C-alpha cells in the first residue's frame, strides 16, 4: 500500500485512519484522540483518553430534556479499498445506541462523518450533537496568530479564539431577540458562540487555523439546507475550545423515533489562510441546486440592467429614514447618476409614506395624494434609466392588524414546542406584536405573493426588497398543520423556495425586468434572488474583540454566482476614516457600492464633497473593472507589503489596525487576473507586491501587466516573468485596477 492510499491501522488500542494528508486517531472507547495534518506534522485536539464525538438529548412528555453520552463499550470495525478507508464505531447503549462512520478517500484533505442513533426509549430524540471535535488548544504560541473564520454574514475573521471564547469576550449576536435566537440551547452555560443555518450562518463551515502552521476544516455538505447549528465552545478560564455541530431530527416531539443523518459532515485539514478552507468548500458548493442556473455571466433570468448597476442609493442616514419623499429623492438620484456616470438603483424605505414597518408586512393602501406623487417620481426616474425597489418584510406579520386576523396570520405563525409564538423585537420596543411566520405555511406564502404583485403592478416598482429572508435565523416550527415535520428538517429552506419560485414564476414571466433582493447573503437561496444587500461588508465593531475585521468568505466561494450591494457607512457619520475604509472594503470585496444620506437639498452644494469625490472614483473604477468585480471569480490576494494605519471608528473603542492599501484579485473567463487596490488614507502610499502565475492558474511564460485607467487600458509593463515583484504608488484615497495576462 502506498503512503497516500487511505488505510486503517491499530496500535496500542488506538485506531488510526489516514491517507498521507490527514490522520484521525480514535481511542478504544470511540473517542477522538487527535487530528493530524501529515504534511505539516501539526497535531490538533490531543486527548490521550479520547474526546466523545457525539452526544444526544432526549425530551420527555413533560418537556424535560436530558443529555445522553455514549454508553457502554464501543465496537470498532474497518474496511479498506484502494480508494477509500472507513472506520465504523458502534455503541449499544441502554437509552441510545449509535453508529458512527468515518470515511477517508484517496488524496482528500477532509474526512466524511455520518451518524445514526437508535432510540431505545419512549422519549423524543430532541437533538444530536455530532461531530464534536474537542480539546482544540492554541495552534501556535500565545494564540495571537490563530484565527477562527466564520461565515457570519459576509464573513468574520476572529483573532485568538481560544482566549476570546474562554475569557467570555465573544458574544453571539441575538439578532432575532427570541428564545431561539442564535444561542445554542445545548450549551448556554459554556462560553462560546453558535450560529443557526439557514440564517446569518451563510455557509456550512468553520475554519480554525494559523496561516503559517495548519488549519481545521469543520463543516456540513448538506444539499438540502436542513436546520442545524455550528458552535465553538470553551470553559471559563480554559485553554481549549470544542467545535460542535447540533443536528435536529425532523420530528422532534414524537417519542421513540430513531435518527439517520441525511447529510455528511466533514472534518479535515488545510494549510494557509482561511480561503484555503473555502476552496475546499467551493468544490462541493457550486454543484448544488442553488448554483445550477450557472455563473452570473450565464444567467439569462437576471435582468441585464441590474448587472450594470455600479451604485446603489439608500435613503438612510445615521438618524434612520429622515427623508423618503420623491421630491427629496429623485433629484438626488439624478444628480448621482450624472456625476457617477453609471447605472443607479434605489433601495427605498418608507416609500409608501408609512412609518417604517407600520402594519408589517402591509404596504397598501397609500393616500391618493401620495400615490400620485410616487407615480410622478417613478416616471421621472424611469425616464432617466434609474430603477427603484421598495422595502418590504417577508418574515414577520403585525398581529394587531385586520389583515393578520383575516388573511391567514394565525394559521401561519411559527409556534415553538410549547405552542407559543415567536415575537421579534428588542425588549421594551413596540415590535413585540410582530410575529415570525412559518415560510412553509401556504396562507403566508400567498400573502407575500399578493404583496409582490401589488408592488410591481399597482405601485410600478422594479421589484422588491424582501427583508430578513436571507438573514434572520431559522426558528424551528412545531405546527403539524403547516405540512412539515415538527421542529427539524428543511422546512425553512423549502418553504421560502416554494414562495420565491411562485413569485418568480408568476411575476417574472409577465415582467422579466423586475428583480428580487433580500437582507444579507446566504447560499441556499442564491438562485431565487437577483442580488442581496450585504451592507455588513463595511461594518466595524467589536463583536469579536478588538482585532476582528470582515473577511469576504462568502464571495470567495460564490462571487461569480451572486451579486451583492450595500454599506453601513452613511455620509453624515462622524468618523471619516471609517467611511473611507468601509467603502474600500466594499470595493475590494466585490460588492456594488452604495451612497446613504444624500438628498435634494444637498444637490448643488459642497455637502459631503470629499466623501462623494472618493465614492465617484471607486464607482468609476468599478465600472471599468466590471468584468472582474461583477462577473469574476474571487482569487487570493497578492502578497503585498503596505504601511499599517489605525482607523478610528468609535469614541468608545480602540481604532482598527489595517493596511493603508487594500487589495483583492479576480479571475475572468479568458484566464486573465484582475488586481484591485484601494488606498483609503489621505496620503500617497507605496506598496510592494509579489505575483506568482502558478498561484492563479496562468501558464508559464512571459506576462504583461496592464492598468484599467480612467483614460483607458494601458500597458504598465511587458515581458514580465511568471513570478514577478513590483512597486506601485497609489494616490490619496484612490483606486487602481490592474490586469495580468499572458503576453
XYZ file of C-alpha atoms in Angstrom:
743
model
C 0.000 0.000 0.000
C 1.313 3.452 -0.936
C 1.649 6.062 1.806
C -1.028 8.130 0.083
C -3.513 5.247 -0.070
C -6.239 5.525 2.579
C -5.853 2.876 5.232
C -6.576 1.870 8.819
C -4.187 0.507 11.424
C -4.278 -0.063 15.168
C -1.509 0.263 17.716
C -1.783 0.131 21.484
C -5.558 0.067 21.200
C -5.643 3.342 19.245
C -7.155 3.160 15.761
C -5.769 5.399 13.034
C -7.296 6.163 9.663
C -5.009 8.089 7.313
C -4.245 8.856 3.668
C -0.953 10.740 3.601
C -2.666 14.102 4.162
C -4.884 13.579 7.204
C -4.729 11.199 10.138
C -7.572 10.655 12.608
C -6.870 8.690 15.781
C -9.649 7.084 17.832
C -9.461 5.529 21.300
C -10.796 2.033 22.120
C -13.854 3.765 23.613
C -14.546 5.570 20.331
C -13.274 8.977 21.440
C -11.244 11.320 19.270
C -7.576 11.179 20.282
C -6.272 13.593 17.659
C -6.401 15.005 14.161
C -3.030 15.291 12.444
C -2.007 17.241 9.370
C 0.515 14.786 7.949
C 2.066 17.327 5.586
C 2.865 19.936 8.225
C 3.144 17.467 11.092
C 0.834 19.563 13.271
C -1.427 17.640 15.639
C -4.779 19.013 16.787
C -7.065 18.016 19.652
C -4.611 15.892 21.596
C -6.786 13.910 24.021
C -4.975 10.682 25.050
C -8.133 9.236 26.578
C -10.257 10.330 23.654
C -12.929 13.023 23.490
C -16.530 11.886 22.808
C -17.509 12.612 19.213
C -21.257 12.674 19.900
C -23.995 13.039 22.447
C -27.739 13.474 22.143
C -30.637 14.950 24.081
C -33.899 13.192 24.875
C -37.109 15.068 25.707
C -39.873 13.513 27.796
C -43.593 14.202 27.628
C -43.277 16.920 30.277
C -40.772 18.816 28.163
C -37.722 17.988 30.262
C -34.516 17.178 28.402
C -31.525 15.103 29.414
C -28.241 14.610 27.609
C -27.022 11.097 26.874
C -23.326 10.470 26.238
C -22.005 7.305 24.554
C -22.936 4.354 26.786
C -21.104 1.068 27.140
C -18.212 -0.325 25.140
C -17.504 0.741 21.583
C -17.250 -1.851 18.840
C -14.816 -0.760 16.129
C -14.699 -2.179 12.623
C -12.984 -1.075 9.453
C -12.826 -1.708 5.740
C -10.386 -0.590 3.087
C -10.190 -0.368 -0.675
C -7.674 1.318 -2.887
C -9.771 4.488 -2.973
C -11.455 4.603 0.436
C -10.913 3.626 4.049
C -13.663 3.589 6.656
C -13.915 3.238 10.412
C -17.223 2.210 11.958
C -17.814 2.935 15.653
C -20.860 1.328 17.304
C -22.378 1.683 20.772
C -25.278 -0.435 22.039
C -26.369 1.806 24.890
C -29.333 1.215 27.147
C -31.023 4.511 26.229
C -29.399 5.300 22.915
C -27.388 3.234 20.513
C -25.314 4.876 17.832
C -23.245 4.042 14.787
C -20.647 6.496 13.511
C -18.922 6.083 10.161
C -15.718 7.976 9.388
C -14.524 7.590 5.803
C -11.441 8.978 4.112
C -10.828 8.983 0.373
C -7.565 8.968 -1.538
C -5.928 12.421 -1.788
C -8.722 14.086 0.200
C -7.850 16.605 2.921
C -11.252 16.067 4.560
C -12.972 13.031 6.034
C -16.693 12.340 5.884
C -18.576 11.648 9.114
C -22.063 10.187 9.452
C -24.178 9.058 12.408
C -27.298 7.023 13.054
C -28.910 6.990 16.504
C -31.175 4.217 17.773
C -33.667 5.456 20.355
C -34.481 2.706 22.869
C -36.775 4.916 24.966
C -40.272 6.325 24.700
C -38.872 9.851 24.805
C -38.377 12.074 21.780
C -34.936 12.467 20.266
C -34.534 16.227 20.615
C -31.091 16.958 19.188
C -27.913 15.180 18.185
C -24.533 16.768 18.833
C -22.249 15.428 16.101
C -19.476 15.702 15.234
C -17.762 17.138 18.249
C -14.060 17.916 17.841
C -12.926 18.625 21.387
C -9.784 19.880 23.046
C -8.544 22.267 20.368
C -5.792 24.270 22.014
C -3.852 27.206 20.655
C -2.169 26.320 17.393
C 0.963 28.403 17.855
C 2.470 30.141 20.884
C 0.179 32.520 22.724
C -2.531 32.197 20.080
C -2.213 35.720 18.701
C -1.763 34.355 15.181
C -4.655 31.880 15.457
C -7.935 32.639 13.737
C -11.472 31.293 13.617
C -13.103 32.076 10.270
C -16.889 32.108 10.499
C -19.268 32.768 7.578
C -21.398 35.020 9.755
C -22.995 37.441 7.277
C -20.190 38.430 4.895
C -17.546 36.612 6.901
C -15.659 37.246 10.130
C -12.017 36.619 10.988
C -11.856 36.159 14.769
C -8.386 36.560 16.327
C -7.077 34.353 19.137
C -10.370 32.477 19.507
C -9.263 30.285 22.413
C -8.575 33.250 24.686
C -11.559 35.243 23.480
C -14.004 32.376 23.972
C -12.600 31.095 27.252
C -12.491 34.635 28.639
C -16.136 35.117 27.674
C -15.466 38.089 25.403
C -17.242 36.680 22.363
C -20.942 37.365 22.248
C -23.218 35.595 19.821
C -25.494 38.181 18.214
C -29.098 37.546 19.263
C -30.453 39.209 16.152
C -33.809 37.511 16.372
C -34.364 38.521 20.023
C -36.397 35.389 20.657
C -35.826 32.428 22.921
C -34.447 30.681 19.850
C -32.057 33.353 18.705
C -28.505 32.411 17.857
C -27.825 30.966 21.294
C -27.056 27.252 21.296
C -29.713 25.741 23.534
C -27.468 22.796 24.360
C -24.538 24.777 25.698
C -25.807 28.012 27.179
C -23.773 27.549 30.355
C -20.483 27.471 28.434
C -18.719 30.476 26.954
C -18.788 30.375 23.212
C -20.579 31.291 20.036
C -23.185 29.487 17.959
C -24.906 30.178 14.676
C -28.030 28.756 13.086
C -28.130 27.636 9.488
C -30.012 28.669 7.415
C -29.673 32.133 8.893
C -26.821 34.511 9.489
C -24.555 31.488 9.174
C -24.415 31.884 5.410
C -22.446 28.731 4.574
C -21.972 25.422 6.360
C -18.400 25.518 7.635
C -15.992 26.813 10.273
C -12.224 27.100 9.869
C -9.849 27.187 12.844
C -6.315 27.891 11.683
C -2.944 29.580 11.876
C -1.871 30.760 8.409
C 1.734 29.614 8.882
C 1.003 26.326 10.674
C -2.175 24.395 9.911
C -5.945 24.568 9.998
C -9.079 22.513 10.671
C -11.979 22.380 8.231
C -15.279 21.698 10.028
C -18.471 21.669 8.011
C -21.531 20.016 6.551
C -22.078 19.317 2.871
C -25.852 19.380 3.047
C -27.541 19.999 -0.319
C -30.981 20.375 1.275
C -30.144 23.076 3.849
C -31.502 21.274 6.900
C -31.731 23.242 10.139
C -28.542 22.897 12.177
C -26.240 24.908 14.451
C -22.497 25.394 14.393
C -20.749 26.289 17.630
C -17.337 26.891 19.168
C -17.213 26.499 22.951
C -14.688 26.622 25.754
C -14.589 26.545 29.519
C -14.234 29.670 31.626
C -10.534 30.126 32.187
C -9.803 27.142 29.959
C -7.156 26.637 27.307
C -9.044 24.872 24.524
C -12.248 25.027 22.519
C -14.590 22.460 21.006
C -16.075 22.670 17.530
C -19.621 21.348 17.675
C -22.456 20.754 15.239
C -26.005 20.408 16.552
C -28.348 18.438 14.308
C -32.102 18.281 14.692
C -34.237 15.264 13.822
C -37.128 16.108 11.522
C -39.769 15.037 14.046
C -38.506 16.268 17.406
C -41.503 15.720 19.684
C -42.650 12.206 18.806
C -41.301 9.596 21.190
C -39.296 6.550 20.231
C -38.051 7.687 16.824
C -34.548 6.982 15.570
C -32.274 9.389 13.694
C -30.368 8.950 10.449
C -28.263 11.947 9.471
C -29.438 12.976 5.971
C -26.200 14.732 5.010
C -22.466 14.200 5.510
C -20.417 16.252 7.923
C -16.814 16.973 7.056
C -13.710 17.195 9.246
C -10.291 17.775 7.763
C -7.175 19.893 7.490
C -5.846 22.669 5.287
C -2.741 24.835 5.099
C -2.615 28.592 4.728
C -5.185 31.352 5.077
C -8.947 30.981 5.509
C -9.504 30.936 1.755
C -7.825 27.546 1.555
C -10.791 26.235 3.551
C -13.315 27.969 1.305
C -11.549 26.498 -1.746
C -12.427 23.050 -0.376
C -15.990 24.157 0.278
C -16.420 25.672 -3.190
C -15.606 22.363 -4.884
C -18.772 20.976 -3.333
C -20.891 24.127 -3.170
C -21.096 25.171 -6.818
C -22.539 21.766 -7.709
C -25.637 22.288 -5.551
C -29.180 23.279 -6.501
C -28.637 26.954 -5.746
C -25.868 27.151 -8.385
C -27.438 25.016 -11.107
C -28.542 28.038 -13.152
C -24.861 28.676 -13.722
C -22.491 31.564 -13.069
C -23.839 35.099 -13.122
C -22.369 35.742 -16.564
C -24.592 32.963 -17.969
C -27.782 33.794 -16.070
C -30.456 34.923 -18.535
C -33.125 35.059 -15.829
C -31.395 38.012 -14.124
C -32.222 41.317 -15.875
C -29.296 42.878 -17.718
C -29.834 46.272 -16.098
C -29.045 45.082 -12.576
C -25.713 43.674 -13.772
C -24.812 47.176 -14.976
C -25.560 48.941 -11.694
C -22.387 50.215 -10.055
C -24.080 52.435 -7.457
C -26.990 51.890 -5.116
C -28.815 54.606 -3.215
C -30.390 54.199 0.215
C -32.440 56.939 1.836
C -30.783 56.064 5.133
C -28.767 58.287 7.453
C -27.317 57.856 10.912
C -30.713 59.140 12.084
C -32.511 56.484 10.015
C -35.130 57.317 7.373
C -35.420 61.070 7.754
C -36.332 61.749 4.121
C -38.421 59.459 1.963
C -40.426 61.683 -0.386
C -39.926 61.585 -4.170
C -39.218 65.319 -4.064
C -36.164 64.738 -1.836
C -35.019 61.533 -3.514
C -35.486 61.913 -7.282
C -33.229 64.996 -7.758
C -30.529 63.368 -5.630
C -30.626 60.189 -7.699
C -30.442 62.046 -10.997
C -27.521 64.108 -9.733
C -25.655 60.979 -8.623
C -26.342 59.251 -11.927
C -24.896 62.182 -13.847
C -21.906 62.538 -11.531
C -21.037 58.837 -11.360
C -21.926 58.038 -14.989
C -23.283 54.582 -14.250
C -26.431 52.589 -13.597
C -28.166 53.522 -10.325
C -30.870 51.808 -8.277
C -32.644 52.988 -5.122
C -33.281 50.786 -2.109
C -36.317 52.773 -0.908
C -37.528 52.787 2.687
C -40.876 54.352 3.718
C -41.707 54.560 0.026
C -45.439 54.346 0.769
C -45.376 57.272 3.263
C -45.881 54.948 6.209
C -43.584 54.872 9.250
C -41.039 52.075 8.978
C -42.672 48.646 9.334
C -46.071 50.039 10.252
C -48.588 47.205 9.923
C -45.783 44.935 8.690
C -45.816 43.447 6.008
C -48.693 45.564 4.670
C -47.770 48.285 2.172
C -51.184 49.447 0.971
C -53.319 51.471 0.766
C -51.479 54.723 0.066
C -53.324 58.020 0.100
C -54.424 59.315 -3.285
C -52.110 62.302 -2.991
C -49.078 60.202 -2.107
C -49.778 57.654 -4.820
C -49.806 60.463 -7.392
C -46.526 61.904 -6.069
C -44.918 58.452 -6.095
C -46.115 57.725 -9.637
C -44.705 61.036 -10.862
C -41.382 60.376 -9.145
C -41.114 56.852 -10.544
C -41.922 58.075 -14.037
C -39.125 60.625 -13.807
C -36.688 58.004 -12.526
C -37.621 55.514 -15.223
C -37.256 58.124 -17.940
C -33.723 58.706 -16.665
C -32.982 54.968 -16.667
C -32.945 54.749 -12.865
C -34.585 51.780 -11.143
C -36.352 51.558 -7.782
C -37.138 48.735 -5.380
C -39.043 49.273 -2.117
C -38.615 47.807 1.333
C -40.964 45.014 2.395
C -40.721 42.310 5.032
C -41.321 38.660 4.159
C -40.812 37.078 7.572
C -42.959 38.976 10.077
C -46.612 39.926 10.437
C -48.047 42.523 12.820
C -50.578 40.541 14.833
C -52.649 43.657 15.644
C -53.746 44.180 12.038
C -57.023 43.204 10.434
C -55.113 41.545 7.602
C -53.338 39.266 10.071
C -56.638 38.143 11.515
C -58.459 37.660 8.213
C -55.798 36.599 5.697
C -54.203 33.628 7.419
C -51.885 35.112 10.022
C -52.920 32.905 12.961
C -52.732 29.855 10.695
C -49.197 30.763 9.555
C -47.444 31.792 12.749
C -44.391 29.886 13.991
C -45.096 28.129 17.287
C -42.439 26.578 19.485
C -42.679 23.198 21.182
C -44.766 24.821 23.944
C -47.254 26.226 21.452
C -46.029 29.806 21.857
C -45.427 32.277 19.012
C -42.056 33.894 18.387
C -42.298 37.699 18.602
C -39.484 39.675 17.028
C -38.278 42.784 18.780
C -35.993 44.191 21.357
C -37.359 44.129 24.892
C -39.347 47.284 25.528
C -39.808 48.090 21.841
C -43.150 48.366 20.088
C -42.299 45.476 17.780
C -43.358 42.760 20.211
C -46.539 42.294 18.199
C -44.507 41.340 15.117
C -44.746 37.578 14.958
C -42.466 35.330 12.935
C -44.293 33.487 10.183
C -43.537 29.957 9.041
C -42.414 30.163 5.403
C -43.883 26.709 4.780
C -47.406 27.884 5.666
C -49.443 28.341 2.487
C -51.518 31.344 3.687
C -48.343 33.334 4.347
C -46.802 32.297 1.043
C -49.913 33.537 -0.756
C -49.915 36.764 1.259
C -46.375 37.632 0.181
C -47.090 36.679 -3.433
C -50.073 39.070 -3.482
C -47.986 41.821 -1.914
C -45.265 41.447 -4.543
C -47.859 41.642 -7.327
C -49.276 44.856 -5.856
C -45.819 46.401 -5.550
C -44.943 45.655 -9.176
C -48.295 46.048 -10.929
C -50.016 48.711 -8.846
C -47.120 50.767 -7.480
C -44.983 50.382 -10.611
C -41.804 49.338 -8.827
C -38.949 47.386 -10.441
C -39.170 44.517 -7.983
C -38.807 44.497 -4.207
C -36.510 44.006 -1.248
C -37.912 41.201 0.931
C -36.338 41.810 4.302
C -34.993 39.017 6.537
C -35.378 36.002 4.236
C -31.648 35.601 3.669
C -30.539 36.822 7.073
C -32.587 36.071 10.151
C -32.276 32.786 11.937
C -34.319 29.701 11.269
C -36.873 29.201 14.016
C -37.996 25.593 14.465
C -41.745 25.394 13.956
C -43.862 22.729 15.639
C -47.192 23.258 13.840
C -48.027 19.987 12.100
C -50.900 21.629 10.194
C -48.366 23.563 8.118
C -47.467 20.281 6.448
C -43.866 19.980 7.628
C -42.191 17.839 10.311
C -42.294 19.330 13.789
C -39.136 21.160 14.809
C -36.499 19.964 12.368
C -35.731 19.194 8.761
C -35.527 21.767 5.991
C -38.981 23.346 6.054
C -37.467 26.840 6.373
C -35.422 26.376 3.214
C -38.078 24.543 1.226
C -40.837 26.917 2.355
C -39.039 30.038 1.162
C -38.052 28.200 -2.007
C -41.723 27.478 -2.705
C -42.622 31.108 -2.001
C -39.937 32.627 -4.222
C -40.370 30.070 -7.002
C -44.043 31.048 -7.079
C -43.259 34.766 -7.179
C -40.717 34.353 -9.963
C -42.922 32.018 -11.991
C -45.848 34.456 -11.846
C -44.310 37.918 -11.953
C -41.035 37.417 -13.798
C -42.896 35.777 -16.662
C -45.060 38.888 -17.080
C -42.395 41.393 -16.009
C -38.979 39.934 -16.946
C -37.075 43.046 -15.844
C -38.128 43.005 -12.179
C -35.628 41.939 -9.534
C -35.852 40.468 -6.040
C -33.397 41.049 -3.238
C -33.169 40.372 0.489
C -31.072 41.225 3.538
C -27.518 39.932 3.765
C -26.412 36.791 1.950
C -26.893 33.046 2.165
C -26.006 30.266 -0.216
C -29.202 28.240 -0.299
C -31.334 30.994 -1.901
C -28.786 32.201 -4.477
C -30.915 31.164 -7.438
C -34.042 32.816 -6.006
C -32.715 36.371 -5.597
C -31.053 38.533 -8.229
C -28.813 40.324 -5.741
C -28.593 40.846 -1.978
C -27.980 43.697 0.443
C -24.620 42.890 2.055
C -24.139 46.128 3.980
C -22.163 44.374 6.723
C -19.189 44.174 4.354
C -18.335 47.655 5.658
C -19.208 47.031 9.304
C -16.748 47.924 12.044
C -17.494 46.909 15.634
C -16.029 44.826 18.442
C -18.417 41.899 18.273
C -15.423 39.561 18.066
C -12.889 41.549 20.053
C -10.676 44.455 19.082
C -8.811 42.778 16.257
C -11.512 41.310 14.065
C -12.461 42.584 10.607
C -14.951 41.475 7.965
C -13.488 38.981 5.501
C -15.098 38.074 2.147
C -15.710 34.400 2.914
C -18.990 34.311 1.047
C -17.579 35.935 -2.073
C -14.554 33.645 -2.032
C -16.994 30.817 -2.780
C -19.850 32.452 -4.672
C -18.839 35.822 -6.164
C -19.108 34.641 -9.772
C -22.559 33.220 -8.962
C -24.064 36.081 -6.963
C -24.282 39.873 -6.837
C -24.290 41.897 -3.641
C -24.520 45.574 -2.769
C -24.558 47.955 0.156
C -22.795 49.553 3.089
C -23.392 50.588 6.691
C -21.392 53.793 6.195
C -23.500 56.962 5.949
C -22.425 60.358 4.648
C -23.296 62.021 7.947
C -21.362 59.640 10.181
C -18.727 61.330 12.388
C -15.647 59.189 11.669
C -14.167 59.965 8.235
C -11.511 57.258 8.356
C -14.198 54.650 8.980
C -16.109 55.849 5.917
C -13.081 55.650 3.621
C -12.011 52.283 4.995
C -15.528 50.834 4.919
C -16.063 51.769 1.279
C -12.664 50.304 0.402
C -13.840 47.033 1.971
C -16.961 47.124 -0.217
C -14.987 47.898 -3.371
C -12.254 45.311 -2.891
C -14.797 42.770 -1.660
C -16.609 42.813 -4.993
C -19.924 44.371 -3.946
C -21.773 47.193 -5.675
C -21.174 50.413 -3.668
C -23.985 52.396 -2.062
C -24.489 56.007 -1.028
C -26.538 56.667 2.111
C -27.826 60.073 3.191
C -27.746 62.261 0.064
C -30.908 64.239 -0.718
C -32.270 67.006 -2.919
C -31.271 69.751 -0.501
C -27.640 68.617 -0.834
C -27.611 68.888 -4.638
C -25.585 71.857 -5.876
C -23.843 72.338 -2.526
C -20.440 71.194 -1.326
C -22.031 68.861 1.242
C -20.073 65.614 1.599
C -17.803 66.661 -1.278
C -14.805 64.671 -0.034
C -16.857 61.519 0.539
C -18.667 61.816 -2.784
C -15.447 62.509 -4.664
C -13.922 59.361 -3.182
C -17.051 57.348 -3.947
C -17.062 58.644 -7.523
C -13.518 57.408 -8.033
C -14.445 53.990 -6.644
C -17.616 53.703 -8.727
C -15.911 54.665 -11.982
C -13.058 52.254 -11.283
C -15.583 49.537 -10.557
C -17.331 50.218 -13.849
C -14.019 49.785 -15.663
C -13.435 46.556 -13.748
C -16.962 45.157 -14.076
C -15.571 42.098 -15.844
C -13.917 41.215 -12.537
C -15.963 42.907 -9.823
C -19.359 41.847 -11.156
C -18.600 38.624 -13.006
C -15.182 37.482 -11.815
C -14.208 34.640 -9.557
C -12.646 35.722 -6.263
C -8.964 34.768 -6.082
C -6.481 35.040 -3.200
C -4.865 38.468 -2.885
C -1.279 39.058 -3.924
C 1.350 39.046 -1.200
C 1.736 42.754 -0.509
C 3.809 44.963 1.771
C 1.985 48.148 2.775
C 2.038 50.647 5.621
C -0.214 49.836 8.580
C -2.585 52.556 9.797
C -5.175 52.997 12.551
C -8.805 53.588 11.593
C -10.901 55.391 14.198
C -14.487 54.197 14.095
C -15.765 54.921 17.615
C -15.115 57.149 20.614
C -15.587 54.168 22.921
C -13.253 51.634 21.296
C -9.710 51.343 20.077
C -9.010 52.026 16.394
C -8.781 49.171 13.908
C -5.280 48.375 12.669
C -5.283 47.750 8.926
C -3.124 48.086 5.801
C -3.311 51.532 4.210
C -3.957 49.831 0.873
C -6.484 47.016 0.498
C -6.221 44.623 -2.417
C -8.009 41.643 -3.935
C -7.630 39.518 -7.062
C -10.204 38.269 -9.540
C -10.264 35.826 -12.427
C -12.243 36.020 -15.667
C -13.289 33.503 -18.310
C -10.378 34.433 -20.577
C -7.843 33.488 -17.921
C -6.641 36.965 -17.006
C -6.260 38.111 -13.403
C -7.514 41.452 -12.121
C -5.780 43.133 -9.190
C -7.822 45.808 -7.411
C -6.065 48.145 -4.969
C -7.608 50.942 -2.914
C -5.680 53.466 -0.828
C -8.189 54.561 1.829
C -5.846 57.069 3.504
C -5.280 60.753 2.811
C -1.633 60.256 1.845
C 0.081 58.728 -1.164
C 1.065 55.139 -0.453
C 3.757 52.910 -1.922
C 3.180 49.167 -1.959
C 5.357 46.269 -2.998
C 3.711 43.069 -4.123
C 4.647 39.646 -5.472
C 2.783 37.782 -8.200
C 3.208 34.067 -8.956
C 1.500 32.915 -12.154
C 1.101 29.352 -10.891
C -0.979 30.572 -7.930
C -3.573 31.921 -10.363
C -3.596 29.168 -12.961
C -1.681 31.172 -15.558
C 0.665 29.264 -17.880
C 4.425 29.532 -17.608
C 5.871 32.192 -19.864
C 6.038 35.934 -20.172
C 3.281 38.095 -18.732
C 2.030 41.588 -19.476
C 0.696 43.968 -16.803
C -1.950 46.486 -17.838
C -3.916 49.128 -15.954
C -7.619 49.800 -16.449
C -7.087 53.539 -16.073
C -9.624 56.397 -16.397
C -8.205 57.258 -19.827
C -8.409 53.633 -20.976
C -6.475 50.388 -20.911
C -2.700 50.898 -20.952
C 0.369 48.696 -20.707
C 2.295 49.161 -17.471
C 4.961 46.507 -18.016
C 5.584 43.855 -20.669
C 7.868 40.851 -20.730
C 7.370 40.086 -17.050
C 8.438 36.677 -15.773
C 5.881 34.212 -14.434
C 6.981 35.227 -10.938
C 7.473 38.960 -10.599
C 7.632 41.695 -7.982
C 6.607 45.294 -8.440
C 6.267 48.510 -6.517
C 3.326 50.826 -7.174
C 2.345 54.264 -5.932
C -1.306 54.900 -5.188
C -2.600 58.422 -4.667
C -4.582 59.585 -1.625
C -7.966 57.848 -1.472
C -7.517 56.455 -4.954
C -8.279 53.067 -6.525
C -6.137 51.391 -9.151
C -7.135 48.358 -11.215
C -4.529 46.191 -12.930
C -4.816 43.207 -15.243
C -2.262 40.411 -15.667
C -2.415 38.150 -18.712
C -0.079 36.054 -20.853
C 1.989 38.126 -23.288
